[in-house]
Amino acid sequence: MSLEELFKKYKQLYRRDVGEAFRFYADNIFPLIAGNVRLQYERMLKEGLRQPPLMAIISVGHSWQPVALITSAVLSYGRKVGIEPSLAFIMTEETRSTVEWVSFALSSLGLDIGDNLIEVVLKRKDDIEEIERRLLSEDMMRLLSSKNVILADVTGGTKLMSAGLLYSMLSLKYLDENLRIYVTYMSYGPMDREINEPEPGHERLILVGDPMEVMDDMVMTRAVELMRAGWYRAASKLFQALSEATDDYDKAGVYRFLLHLSEAEEAAESYDYLKAAKILERRLREIKNLKNMVRDLFGGEAASQIYDLYFSLSSLSSLADVFSGRKRVTDFASNPLPLLYLIADFLIKAGRLEERREHTVAALLYYRALEMCFQALLICKYGVDPSNLDVDKLSRKIGMDGKKLEERFLEEARLFSEEVGEKRAVSGVPSKLPLIDSYLLLRALGDTIASEIKFRELYNGLEARNSSILVHGFKVLRPGDKSITNLKNTAYRVFRRVAKELGSKRPDLLLNGLRRFEDVATYVPGKL
C-alpha cells in the first residue's frame, strides 16, 4: 500500500478507535517516514554538526509522532556509529502516555529507549522558569557538561515549553561555552482537515542552529521589525544589546552601525534631517569596511540604500534654517532640490503609515505633499511666497495686469465651486495660499501642471483629509477607502510632473533615495 492509502486507512481507524489507529500508524506508517527523517538527520550531521550529539533533549507534547521521529533518528544513527546517546524528555504527567506511544513506535524499528532516558516532569507545562531550573540543576549540569555535544529539539510541547528549552540552552551556553549545542525543529506538510493531523511524508528536519545564533537571529529579526514599525528607539536598544553580547568584532561593528542608523532614521522621522545626516556622515567610514557583511546579511540593495539615504538627508538638512525660522522658503527658489526631497519624504512616510494601517494620518501627509507641490511651483517658477503673496510683484514678473490676474483667479474659483458644488467666499487673491488657492492661482497663471488636474479630481482627493476625524469631520479612514486612494494618486501624479519641471533628478530617484534601510532590507534568519 502507498503512504497515501495507509494514511487513509489510519483515518478510518482513528474515527473508531484511537488506540488501534496509533498502533496501525506505529507499525505501518512510522517506519516509512522515520527512514526519511533518519537520512535527513545523517545529512545534517555531515553538513552541519560534524559530530553526533551525545545527548538529545526533546520537548514532549500530546503528539507522539514528532518525538518518536527525532528520537529514532538520534538512536539509530548512534547505533550505526557505535555510541549510545542519552535522552531527556521535557514532559508533564499528562504527556506520559505520549512517551509510551514513542516507546511502542520505536520498537517497530528494533529500538529501545532503555535506561538512557531522563524524565524532566514539570508541574506546569508552560512554566519556563521551572524548565530552566530543572535543566540547570547541579546534577543536570554535571551530566550535560560531560556530554560535550547536545541536541535540543523544540518540535513537541507548547510554544512556551519550546521557548523554555531554547532559553535554557542559551543559559547553558553562557555557563559553559565549550559545549556544542544545536537546536532542531521538525516541519510538516499540510494538515488533514478530517482528523487535524499532518499528512505523513512531508516531514523535514530543520537545523535551527546554535542557541546563541538562534537568539541573535530572533533579536535581529525583531529589531528590523521594530524599525519597520517606526519604533526606532526600541530597535536601537536591541542592537545595543546584540553588540554588547558578541565577541565577534565584525558582528559587533554591524550591530553598532545599525544602532546609529536607527538613531538617524528616528531623527529623520521627526524632520531633524540635519541631525540624521550628521549621524550617518560620522558612520560612513564604518559601513565602508562592513559593506560586504551588510550586503550578505541584508542584500545588496540595502547596502546601497544607506548611501542613497545619506545623500538625500544631506540635501534635506539645508532646510534646517527654514524650519527654525532663520531662512525663508523662498531662498530655495533657485535650488528646488531640498523642497522636492521634502515632498518625496512626505509621500514615503505616508506610504509607511498606510502599511501600518494608519490611513487617517497618512491622508494628512498626502495632502501636505500635494499642497507643497503647488507651493514649490509658485516659489521656484513664479517667485511667489505662498505665505505672503505680493500680487503687484507677481504681476510685474509675468507681465500681466494685477486686476486681470485677480479676475482670472476669481473665475477659476467660481468654476471650481460650480463643478464641486461647494460655495467658497472669495473676494480676491488671498495673501496666504493654502492648497486650493495655490492650485487656483496656478491655473490663473496658465500653468500647465495645475491645468492638467481637473477640479473634480482634486476635490475627490481632498475629501480624505477634509472629512477625516483629525480635521473637519468624523470619518476614520480604513483600508480600501477610495478617497485616500484618489488623494494618493493625485499627489504622486502632481509630484512627478513638478519634479520633472523643477528638478535635475528624476522623480523615482527622489523617492527611492528616501526609502529607509528597513524598507529594502531582506534579512533571512541563519545568516549571522
XYZ file of C-alpha atoms in Angstrom:
528
model
C 0.000 0.000 0.000
C 1.145 3.530 -0.717
C 1.666 6.034 2.076
C -1.469 7.849 0.982
C -3.511 4.638 1.175
C -2.047 3.769 4.577
C -2.959 7.200 5.917
C -6.481 6.831 4.555
C -6.882 3.572 6.469
C -5.370 5.211 9.560
C -8.056 7.896 9.433
C -10.774 5.270 9.207
C -9.381 3.531 12.289
C -8.939 6.867 14.066
C -12.667 7.542 13.902
C -13.416 4.147 15.518
C -10.603 3.578 17.989
C -7.692 5.993 18.533
C -5.545 3.360 20.248
C -5.956 0.900 17.390
C -5.203 3.713 14.924
C -1.978 4.635 16.752
C -0.833 1.013 16.698
C -1.519 0.838 12.970
C 0.418 4.078 12.431
C 3.367 2.875 14.526
C 3.566 -0.465 12.691
C 2.906 0.677 9.124
C 3.394 4.413 8.581
C 6.025 5.349 11.141
C 8.807 3.075 9.771
C 8.433 4.651 6.322
C 8.690 8.269 7.409
C 11.266 7.513 10.130
C 13.661 6.244 7.468
C 13.378 9.514 5.583
C 13.938 11.590 8.726
C 16.953 9.441 9.629
C 18.517 10.220 6.233
C 17.888 13.930 6.800
C 19.497 13.634 10.224
C 22.593 11.940 8.808
C 22.872 14.612 6.128
C 22.527 17.293 8.789
C 25.361 15.725 10.774
C 27.659 15.549 7.780
C 26.950 19.064 6.562
C 26.417 20.934 9.807
C 27.116 19.241 13.120
C 30.101 17.112 12.074
C 29.952 15.344 15.446
C 26.900 13.331 16.591
C 25.244 14.505 19.810
C 25.862 12.539 22.972
C 22.614 13.812 24.440
C 19.238 14.791 22.990
C 16.809 16.960 24.966
C 13.309 16.809 23.488
C 10.137 18.667 24.443
C 7.109 16.362 24.598
C 3.515 17.307 23.876
C 0.386 15.270 23.175
C 1.529 14.250 19.688
C 3.911 11.285 19.846
C 4.983 11.241 16.178
C 7.487 14.162 16.218
C 9.086 12.909 19.430
C 9.380 9.391 18.040
C 10.844 10.634 14.751
C 13.691 12.684 16.226
C 14.351 10.040 18.897
C 14.549 7.259 16.311
C 16.980 9.305 14.207
C 19.243 10.000 17.200
C 19.230 6.389 18.451
C 19.568 4.667 15.057
C 22.492 6.850 13.993
C 24.113 6.386 17.399
C 23.869 2.621 16.956
C 25.383 2.977 13.467
C 28.482 4.837 14.715
C 28.831 2.921 17.975
C 27.603 5.438 20.546
C 24.628 5.366 22.898
C 23.176 8.878 23.232
C 21.378 9.852 26.419
C 17.838 11.216 26.192
C 15.947 13.777 28.255
C 12.226 14.299 27.717
C 10.663 17.526 28.999
C 7.133 16.443 29.808
C 4.199 16.595 32.219
C 2.144 13.919 33.909
C -0.456 14.466 31.184
C 2.008 13.534 28.442
C 3.301 10.280 29.948
C 1.037 8.451 27.520
C 2.893 10.199 24.690
C 6.162 8.672 25.899
C 4.523 5.232 25.995
C 3.493 5.577 22.347
C 7.002 6.778 21.474
C 8.427 3.588 23.006
C 5.886 1.474 21.122
C 6.739 3.139 17.799
C 10.483 2.751 18.381
C 10.021 -0.964 18.988
C 8.766 -1.318 15.391
C 12.288 -0.270 14.347
C 14.011 -2.503 16.874
C 14.985 0.488 19.012
C 14.683 0.782 22.766
C 14.955 3.856 24.957
C 16.238 1.636 27.731
C 17.845 3.198 30.777
C 19.160 6.221 28.905
C 16.016 8.299 29.362
C 15.821 11.113 31.908
C 12.279 12.308 32.523
C 12.048 16.006 33.356
C 8.456 16.059 34.613
C 7.064 19.572 35.010
C 4.391 20.574 37.477
C 3.080 23.081 34.938
C 3.642 22.642 31.211
C 4.170 26.331 30.422
C 6.464 27.229 33.316
C 9.610 28.493 31.583
C 11.330 29.169 34.904
C 10.778 25.580 36.054
C 12.201 24.231 32.791
C 15.321 26.338 33.219
C 15.605 25.454 36.906
C 15.336 21.724 36.224
C 17.713 21.669 33.257
C 20.301 23.824 35.000
C 20.202 21.996 38.324
C 23.552 20.882 39.715
C 23.084 17.197 38.800
C 21.775 18.001 35.321
C 24.566 20.491 34.675
C 27.143 17.881 35.613
C 25.582 15.410 33.182
C 25.204 17.934 30.355
C 28.766 19.184 30.713
C 30.042 15.626 30.351
C 28.174 15.122 27.080
C 30.004 17.858 25.139
C 27.607 17.803 22.141
C 23.885 18.319 22.810
C 20.876 18.357 20.503
C 17.738 20.198 21.654
C 14.568 19.562 19.647
C 11.766 22.086 20.176
C 9.071 20.496 17.974
C 6.873 18.888 20.637
C 5.003 20.509 23.507
C 3.567 24.001 23.725
C 5.253 27.106 22.376
C 6.188 28.132 25.902
C 7.762 24.722 26.569
C 9.813 25.114 23.396
C 10.752 28.641 24.432
C 11.777 27.365 27.866
C 14.009 24.708 26.316
C 15.582 27.233 23.950
C 16.130 29.745 26.758
C 17.676 27.049 28.959
C 20.072 26.046 26.190
C 21.059 29.683 25.779
C 21.761 29.939 29.514
C 23.692 26.668 29.397
C 25.818 28.015 26.559
C 26.623 31.103 28.606
C 27.594 28.953 31.598
C 29.738 26.519 29.615
C 30.962 27.977 26.345
C 32.809 24.752 25.492
C 29.526 22.908 24.977
C 28.324 22.434 21.429
C 24.553 22.819 21.429
C 22.303 22.563 18.378
C 18.595 23.297 18.153
C 16.398 21.337 15.723
C 12.791 21.535 14.650
C 10.518 19.252 12.624
C 8.369 20.906 9.965
C 5.321 19.238 8.451
C 3.240 19.391 5.322
C -0.479 20.176 5.027
C -2.865 19.315 7.834
C -5.611 16.805 7.173
C -8.868 18.581 7.933
C -10.763 15.461 8.961
C -8.578 14.487 11.932
C -6.436 17.635 12.259
C -3.122 15.795 11.871
C -0.330 16.436 9.365
C -0.286 14.258 6.283
C 2.744 11.910 6.518
C 5.585 12.040 4.023
C 6.266 15.779 4.180
C 8.382 15.777 7.358
C 11.553 17.856 7.223
C 14.152 18.036 9.974
C 15.481 21.580 10.223
C 18.739 22.520 11.913
C 17.957 25.850 13.537
C 21.495 26.246 14.872
C 23.450 27.156 17.957
C 21.171 28.750 20.604
C 23.370 31.838 20.711
C 22.946 32.239 16.959
C 19.237 31.475 17.239
C 18.856 34.182 19.854
C 20.853 36.623 17.717
C 18.577 35.794 14.796
C 15.449 36.290 16.886
C 16.657 39.629 18.249
C 17.859 40.814 14.837
C 14.552 39.866 13.216
C 12.643 41.664 15.956
C 14.841 44.769 15.699
C 14.262 45.083 11.946
C 10.517 44.600 12.537
C 10.614 47.432 15.089
C 12.328 49.684 12.558
C 9.597 48.927 10.020
C 7.003 49.817 12.645
C 8.757 53.120 13.356
C 9.909 52.092 16.834
C 13.483 53.209 16.247
C 14.404 53.749 19.886
C 13.362 50.210 20.819
C 15.294 48.855 17.827
C 18.375 50.806 18.952
C 18.235 49.143 22.357
C 18.140 45.689 20.777
C 21.095 46.480 18.501
C 22.950 47.792 21.561
C 22.277 44.525 23.407
C 23.488 42.472 20.434
C 26.703 44.465 20.121
C 27.476 44.012 23.821
C 26.712 40.277 23.793
C 29.011 39.226 20.945
C 32.767 38.729 20.889
C 32.830 38.794 17.087
C 34.411 42.104 16.051
C 32.694 42.333 12.653
C 29.275 41.400 14.033
C 29.641 43.966 16.797
C 30.509 46.554 14.147
C 27.366 45.776 12.146
C 25.201 45.920 15.274
C 26.688 49.285 16.307
C 26.180 50.682 12.828
C 22.534 49.556 12.825
C 22.135 51.185 16.232
C 23.327 54.525 14.821
C 21.277 54.017 11.661
C 18.165 53.617 13.835
C 19.040 56.856 15.626
C 19.483 58.632 12.292
C 16.169 57.370 10.959
C 14.416 58.364 14.179
C 15.773 61.896 13.725
C 14.619 61.933 10.100
C 11.117 60.838 11.146
C 10.881 63.944 13.348
C 12.165 66.153 10.482
C 15.551 66.727 12.113
C 17.296 65.999 8.846
C 20.470 67.817 9.886
C 20.971 65.550 12.902
C 20.175 62.465 10.817
C 22.697 63.419 8.130
C 25.411 64.123 10.706
C 24.907 60.742 12.397
C 25.232 58.913 9.088
C 28.172 61.032 7.961
C 30.141 60.004 11.040
C 29.386 56.325 10.337
C 30.049 56.119 6.602
C 33.624 55.010 7.176
C 32.366 52.143 9.328
C 29.910 50.969 6.714
C 32.611 51.127 4.060
C 34.554 48.494 5.989
C 31.420 46.457 6.758
C 29.683 46.822 3.399
C 30.277 43.221 2.311
C 28.878 41.863 5.576
C 25.837 44.159 5.394
C 25.286 43.016 1.805
C 25.480 39.354 2.866
C 23.063 39.876 5.764
C 20.501 42.202 4.207
C 21.058 42.181 0.445
C 22.924 44.436 -1.949
C 20.040 46.880 -2.289
C 20.020 47.533 1.461
C 23.771 48.220 1.498
C 23.455 50.732 -1.357
C 20.384 52.335 0.199
C 22.444 53.546 3.160
C 24.434 55.816 0.837
C 21.351 56.950 -1.086
C 19.623 57.821 2.178
C 22.650 59.794 3.372
C 22.810 61.914 0.212
C 19.054 62.561 0.385
C 19.215 63.563 4.051
C 22.213 65.803 3.347
C 20.132 67.732 0.824
C 17.204 67.938 3.238
C 19.489 69.157 6.033
C 19.788 72.510 4.244
C 16.156 73.161 5.241
C 17.081 73.282 8.937
C 17.251 77.095 8.903
C 13.820 77.258 7.252
C 12.354 75.038 9.975
C 13.888 77.256 12.672
C 12.741 80.492 11.001
C 16.227 81.794 10.236
C 15.606 81.489 6.489
C 12.612 81.914 4.219
C 11.457 79.102 1.984
C 11.747 81.482 -0.975
C 15.520 81.379 -0.502
C 15.318 77.999 -2.258
C 13.670 79.403 -5.378
C 16.839 78.776 -7.385
C 17.620 75.466 -5.640
C 14.403 73.428 -5.514
C 16.046 70.046 -4.804
C 15.635 70.184 -0.974
C 11.955 71.099 -1.398
C 11.439 68.224 -3.819
C 13.126 65.833 -1.375
C 10.842 67.107 1.391
C 7.758 66.369 -0.716
C 9.156 62.938 -1.567
C 9.720 62.243 2.127
C 6.105 63.134 2.896
C 4.971 60.649 0.252
C 7.279 57.890 1.524
C 6.215 58.468 5.133
C 2.551 58.418 4.147
C 3.068 55.077 2.420
C 4.650 53.586 5.531
C 1.764 54.857 7.643
C -0.661 53.139 5.286
C 1.259 49.882 5.701
C 0.734 50.262 9.454
C -2.986 50.874 8.785
C -2.729 54.493 9.985
C -4.648 55.752 6.964
C -6.147 58.810 8.638
C -2.716 60.225 9.491
C -1.345 59.165 6.096
C -4.021 61.316 4.424
C -2.634 64.407 6.175
C 0.809 63.764 4.698
C -0.531 63.093 1.205
C -2.495 66.345 1.460
C 0.569 68.298 2.596
C 2.694 66.738 -0.159
C 0.170 67.847 -2.784
C -0.048 71.311 -1.244
C 3.739 71.637 -1.255
C 3.882 70.589 -4.908
C 1.757 73.584 -5.876
C 3.627 75.867 -3.472
C 7.004 74.716 -4.826
C 5.848 75.648 -8.324
C 4.830 79.097 -7.116
C 8.133 79.590 -5.289
C 10.570 78.256 -7.860
C 8.811 79.056 -11.134
C 6.994 82.291 -10.336
C 8.921 83.724 -7.357
C 5.824 83.713 -5.151
C 5.943 83.418 -1.370
C 2.822 81.334 -0.546
C 2.775 82.717 2.988
C 2.792 86.357 1.845
C 1.673 86.864 -1.744
C 2.549 90.200 -3.358
C 0.138 90.429 -6.306
C 1.767 93.548 -7.775
C 5.216 91.959 -7.727
C 3.869 88.789 -9.345
C 2.031 90.816 -11.990
C 5.200 92.648 -12.937
C 7.139 89.386 -13.115
C 4.707 87.712 -15.510
C 3.767 90.872 -17.406
C 0.081 90.768 -16.575
C -2.100 93.496 -15.137
C -2.890 92.884 -11.457
C -6.627 93.310 -11.955
C -6.565 90.913 -14.875
C -4.786 88.324 -12.745
C -7.349 88.774 -9.978
C -10.222 88.389 -12.450
C -8.751 85.154 -13.762
C -8.281 83.858 -10.221
C -11.889 84.663 -9.302
C -13.115 82.985 -12.483
C -11.165 79.812 -11.661
C -12.583 79.919 -8.127
C -16.129 80.284 -9.496
C -15.716 77.386 -11.924
C -14.252 75.232 -9.169
C -17.191 75.931 -6.835
C -19.718 75.168 -9.561
C -18.018 71.918 -10.524
C -17.737 70.514 -6.997
C -20.990 72.010 -5.690
C -19.376 73.857 -2.819
C -19.662 77.609 -2.292
C -16.450 79.415 -1.394
C -16.441 83.027 -0.226
C -13.714 84.503 -2.428
C -13.388 88.269 -2.940
C -9.868 88.399 -4.323
C -6.497 86.713 -4.389
C -5.595 85.907 -0.755
C -2.189 86.808 0.645
C -1.738 83.352 2.138
C -2.082 80.431 -0.241
C -3.140 77.023 1.089
C -3.659 74.082 -1.255
C -6.789 75.061 -3.194
C -5.814 78.722 -3.531
C -2.310 77.755 -4.707
C -3.908 75.460 -7.269
C -6.366 78.130 -8.455
C -3.639 80.773 -8.730
C -1.500 78.437 -10.823
C -4.446 77.838 -13.145
C -4.990 81.605 -13.363
C -1.342 81.930 -14.365
C -1.912 79.361 -17.105
C 0.370 76.785 -15.501
C 0.109 73.518 -17.432
C 0.617 71.223 -14.422
C -2.280 72.730 -12.450
C -4.430 72.900 -15.575
C -3.994 69.156 -16.138
C -5.650 68.432 -12.785
C -9.424 68.630 -13.160
C -11.493 70.319 -10.473
C -13.348 67.147 -9.564
C -10.149 65.066 -9.466
C -8.592 67.445 -6.958
C -11.738 67.750 -4.864
C -12.297 63.985 -4.659
C -8.787 63.569 -3.316
C -9.119 66.331 -0.735
C -12.169 64.628 0.788
C -9.868 62.112 2.508
C -8.248 64.835 4.550
C -11.059 67.356 4.959
C -13.695 64.907 6.202
C -11.336 63.000 8.493
C -11.701 62.948 12.246
C -8.397 64.842 12.586
C -9.540 67.846 10.518
C -13.166 68.894 9.932
C -15.236 65.723 10.148
C -15.603 62.434 11.946
C -14.507 59.996 9.256
C -11.903 57.383 10.154
C -10.161 56.152 7.025
C -9.994 52.395 6.530
C -8.081 50.193 4.058
C -9.537 50.438 0.578
C -11.144 53.856 1.127
C -11.417 55.456 -2.330
C -10.862 58.986 -1.040
C -7.335 58.296 0.206
C -6.554 56.359 -2.976
C -7.666 59.389 -5.002
C -5.583 61.732 -2.862
C -2.526 59.493 -3.074
C -2.773 59.103 -6.846
C -3.196 62.849 -7.366
C -0.292 63.666 -5.042
C 2.049 61.264 -6.835
C 0.902 62.420 -10.264
C 1.497 66.100 -9.466
C 4.795 65.367 -7.725
C 6.187 63.576 -10.761
C 5.233 66.491 -13.013
C 6.617 69.111 -10.618
C 9.866 67.186 -10.109
C 10.405 66.984 -13.875
C 9.609 70.681 -14.218
C 11.848 71.953 -11.432
C 14.449 69.337 -10.631
C 17.568 67.813 -12.067
C 16.765 64.402 -10.541
C 14.146 62.015 -11.825
C 11.092 61.629 -9.553
C 11.782 57.929 -8.978
C 15.330 58.718 -7.796
C 13.997 61.292 -5.339
C 11.526 58.775 -3.932
C 13.940 55.842 -3.862
C 16.607 57.934 -2.183
C 14.384 58.402 0.855
C 13.376 54.812 1.362
C 14.573 53.665 4.738
C 17.054 50.830 5.179
C 14.365 48.526 6.579
C 12.136 49.173 3.545
C 14.564 47.266 1.310
C 16.445 45.024 3.774
C 15.706 41.309 3.401
C 17.198 39.668 6.476
C 16.947 35.885 6.472
C 17.435 34.132 9.852
C 20.528 31.967 9.869
C 22.820 34.383 8.053
C 24.500 35.699 11.195
